Amino acid sequence: MDKKILITGSAGFIGKSLLEEIDADGIDLKEGTDACDEIKGDYDVIVHLAAYMKGEEDLQENNLDATVSVVQYCKRTGAKLIFASSAAVYGQAGF
């Protein structure tokens, strides 16, 4: 049985690297660059990597709200969630 996997943030550094490494039979990969878009389709696993670093309004909408939407989708459908973040969420160093 094929596993259907959605990777949000596949245009970012970590997402691109993950896509390059995953090459397996039985895995149906779907790239999703923006987690704010409604998730369409049935997925067994969502790898949530999408995030923005600039703009206070964008941070709220694109990071927090999008993550909540992904979690709600997983709860509703039973999909597994893999969530990763990076130090980039803390912004630029002030020194």
PDB file of C-alpha atoms in Angstrom:
ATOM      1  CA  MET A   1       0.000   0.000   0.000  1.00  0.00           C
ATOM      2  CA  ASP A   2       1.326   3.404  -0.971  1.00  0.00           C
ATOM      3  CA  LYS A   3       1.883   5.967   1.757  1.00  0.00           C
ATOM      4  CA  LYS A   4       0.729   9.439   0.800  1.00  0.00           C
ATOM      5  CA  ILE A   5       2.976  12.123   2.266  1.00  0.00           C
ATOM      6  CA  LEU A   6       2.547  15.896   2.066  1.00  0.00           C
ATOM      7  CA  ILE A   7       5.609  18.049   2.717  1.00  0.00           C
ATOM      8  CA  THR A   8       4.766  21.678   3.480  1.00  0.00           C
ATOM      9  CA  GLY A   9       7.632  24.093   2.982  1.00  0.00           C
ATOM     10  CA  SER A  10       9.172  22.007   0.235  1.00  0.00           C
ATOM     11  CA  ALA A  11      10.628  25.153  -1.335  1.00  0.00           C
ATOM     12  CA  GLY A  12      12.735  25.858   1.751  1.00  0.00           C
ATOM     13  CA  PHE A  13      16.202  24.557   2.558  1.00  0.00           C
ATOM     14  CA  ILE A  14      15.112  21.667   4.777  1.00  0.00           C
ATOM     15  CA  GLY A  15      12.129  20.751   2.579  1.00  0.00           C
ATOM     16  CA  LYS A  16      14.214  20.675  -0.605  1.00  0.00           C
ATOM     17  CA  SER A  17      16.831  18.532   1.085  1.00  0.00           C
ATOM     18  CA  LEU A  18      14.191  16.122   2.356  1.00  0.00           C
ATOM     19  CA  LEU A  19      12.639  15.784  -1.103  1.00  0.00           C
ATOM     20  CA  GLU A  20      16.046  14.990  -2.581  1.00  0.00           C
ATOM     21  CA  GLU A  21      16.675  12.271   0.009  1.00  0.00           C
ATOM     22  CA  ILE A  22      13.293  10.547  -0.206  1.00  0.00           C
ATOM     23  CA  ASP A  23      13.201   8.251  -3.183  1.00  0.00           C
ATOM     24  CA  ALA A  24      11.341   5.106  -2.236  1.00  0.00           C
ATOM     25  CA  ASP A  25       8.816   2.840  -3.858  1.00  0.00           C
ATOM     26  CA  GLY A  26       5.431   2.926  -2.188  1.00  0.00           C
ATOM     27  CA  ILE A  27       5.606   6.603  -1.259  1.00  0.00           C
ATOM     28  CA  ASP A  28       3.415   9.160  -3.002  1.00  0.00           C
ATOM     29  CA  LEU A  29       5.000  12.558  -2.290  1.00  0.00           C
ATOM     30  CA  LYS A  30       3.129  15.833  -2.694  1.00  0.00           C
ATOM     31  CA  GLU A  31       4.986  19.094  -2.462  1.00  0.00           C
ATOM     32  CA  GLY A  32       3.221  21.922  -0.700  1.00  0.00           C
ATOM     33  CA  THR A  33       5.024  25.211  -0.415  1.00  0.00           C
ATOM     34  CA  ASP A  34       2.405  27.074   1.606  1.00  0.00           C
ATOM     35  CA  ALA A  35       0.689  25.585   4.642  1.00  0.00           C
ATOM     36  CA  CYS A  36      -1.888  28.399   4.615  1.00  0.00           C
ATOM     37  CA  ASP A  37      -3.574  26.746   1.655  1.00  0.00           C
ATOM     38  CA  GLU A  38      -6.316  24.319   2.617  1.00  0.00           C
ATOM     39  CA  ILE A  39      -5.032  20.769   2.585  1.00  0.00           C
ATOM     40  CA  LYS A  40      -6.820  18.925  -0.169  1.00  0.00           C
ATOM     41  CA  GLY A  41      -6.630  15.169  -0.418  1.00  0.00           C
ATOM     42  CA  ASP A  42      -6.044  12.294   1.925  1.00  0.00           C
ATOM     43  CA  TYR A  43      -2.596  11.918   3.417  1.00  0.00           C
ATOM     44  CA  ASP A  44      -1.119   9.352   5.762  1.00  0.00           C
ATOM     45  CA  VAL A  45       1.654  11.685   6.901  1.00  0.00           C
ATOM     46  CA  ILE A  46       2.193  15.441   6.822  1.00  0.00           C
ATOM     47  CA  VAL A  47       5.716  16.758   7.257  1.00  0.00           C
ATOM     48  CA  HIS A  48       5.151  20.367   8.286  1.00  0.00           C
ATOM     49  CA  LEU A  49       8.201  22.514   7.549  1.00  0.00           C
ATOM     50  CA  ALA A  50       6.595  25.680   6.136  1.00  0.00           C
ATOM     51  CA  ALA A  51       7.371  28.951   7.925  1.00  0.00           C
ATOM     52  CA  TYR A  52       7.933  32.620   7.239  1.00  0.00           C
ATOM     53  CA  MET A  53      10.468  34.819   8.983  1.00  0.00           C
ATOM     54  CA  LYS A  54       9.452  38.352   8.017  1.00  0.00           C
ATOM     55  CA  GLY A  55       6.472  40.566   8.778  1.00  0.00           C
ATOM     56  CA  GLU A  56       4.627  40.381  12.075  1.00  0.00           C
ATOM     57  CA  GLU A  57       1.217  39.848  10.434  1.00  0.00           C
ATOM     58  CA  ASP A  58       2.656  37.188   8.146  1.00  0.00           C
ATOM     59  CA  LEU A  59       4.222  35.424  11.117  1.00  0.00           C
ATOM     60  CA  GLN A  60       0.848  35.100  12.846  1.00  0.00           C
ATOM     61  CA  GLU A  61      -1.065  33.996   9.757  1.00  0.00           C
ATOM     62  CA  ASN A  62       1.560  31.873   8.080  1.00  0.00           C
ATOM     63  CA  ASN A  63       3.213  30.254  11.059  1.00  0.00           C
ATOM     64  CA  LEU A  64       0.788  29.951  13.940  1.00  0.00           C
ATOM     65  CA  ASP A  65      -2.507  29.767  12.060  1.00  0.00           C
ATOM     66  CA  ALA A  66      -1.102  27.462   9.390  1.00  0.00           C
ATOM     67  CA  THR A  67       0.329  25.107  11.999  1.00  0.00           C
ATOM     68  CA  VAL A  68      -3.010  25.011  13.820  1.00  0.00           C
ATOM     69  CA  SER A  69      -4.715  24.150  10.513  1.00  0.00           C
ATOM     70  CA  VAL A  70      -2.259  21.327   9.868  1.00  0.00           C
ATOM     71  CA  VAL A  71      -2.768  19.939  13.379  1.00  0.00           C
ATOM     72  CA  GLN A  72      -6.554  20.123  12.992  1.00  0.00           C
ATOM     73  CA  TYR A  73      -6.350  18.277   9.659  1.00  0.00           C
ATOM     74  CA  CYS A  74      -4.270  15.521  11.268  1.00  0.00           C
ATOM     75  CA  LYS A  75      -6.658  15.251  14.205  1.00  0.00           C
ATOM     76  CA  ARG A  76      -9.688  15.105  11.899  1.00  0.00           C
ATOM     77  CA  THR A  77      -8.238  12.540   9.483  1.00  0.00           C
ATOM     78  CA  GLY A  78      -5.870  10.523  11.659  1.00  0.00           C
ATOM     79  CA  ALA A  79      -2.839  11.506   9.579  1.00  0.00           C
ATOM     80  CA  LYS A  80       0.519  11.397  11.343  1.00  0.00           C
ATOM     81  CA  LEU A  81       2.280  14.738  11.827  1.00  0.00           C
ATOM     82  CA  ILE A  82       6.003  15.368  11.671  1.00  0.00           C
ATOM     83  CA  PHE A  83       6.742  18.951  12.710  1.00  0.00           C
ATOM     84  CA  ALA A  84      10.137  20.567  12.478  1.00  0.00           C
ATOM     85  CA  SER A  85      11.346  24.061  13.090  1.00  0.00           C
ATOM     86  CA  SER A  86      14.659  25.837  12.962  1.00  0.00           C
ATOM     87  CA  ALA A  87      16.512  28.569  14.796  1.00  0.00           C
ATOM     88  CA  ALA A  88      15.361  30.919  12.027  1.00  0.00           C
ATOM     89  CA  VAL A  89      12.048  31.385  13.874  1.00  0.00           C
ATOM     90  CA  TYR A  90      13.910  33.499  16.446  1.00  0.00           C
ATOM     91  CA  GLY A  91      14.866  36.121  13.858  1.00  0.00           C
ATOM     92  CA  GLN A  92      18.123  37.943  13.243  1.00  0.00           C
ATOM     93  CA  ALA A  93      20.666  38.308  16.016  1.00  0.00           C
ATOM     94  CA  GLY A  94      20.799  41.840  17.337  1.00  0.00           C
ATOM     95  CA  PHE A  95      24.570  42.062  17.742  1.00  0.00           C
TER      96      PHE A  95
END
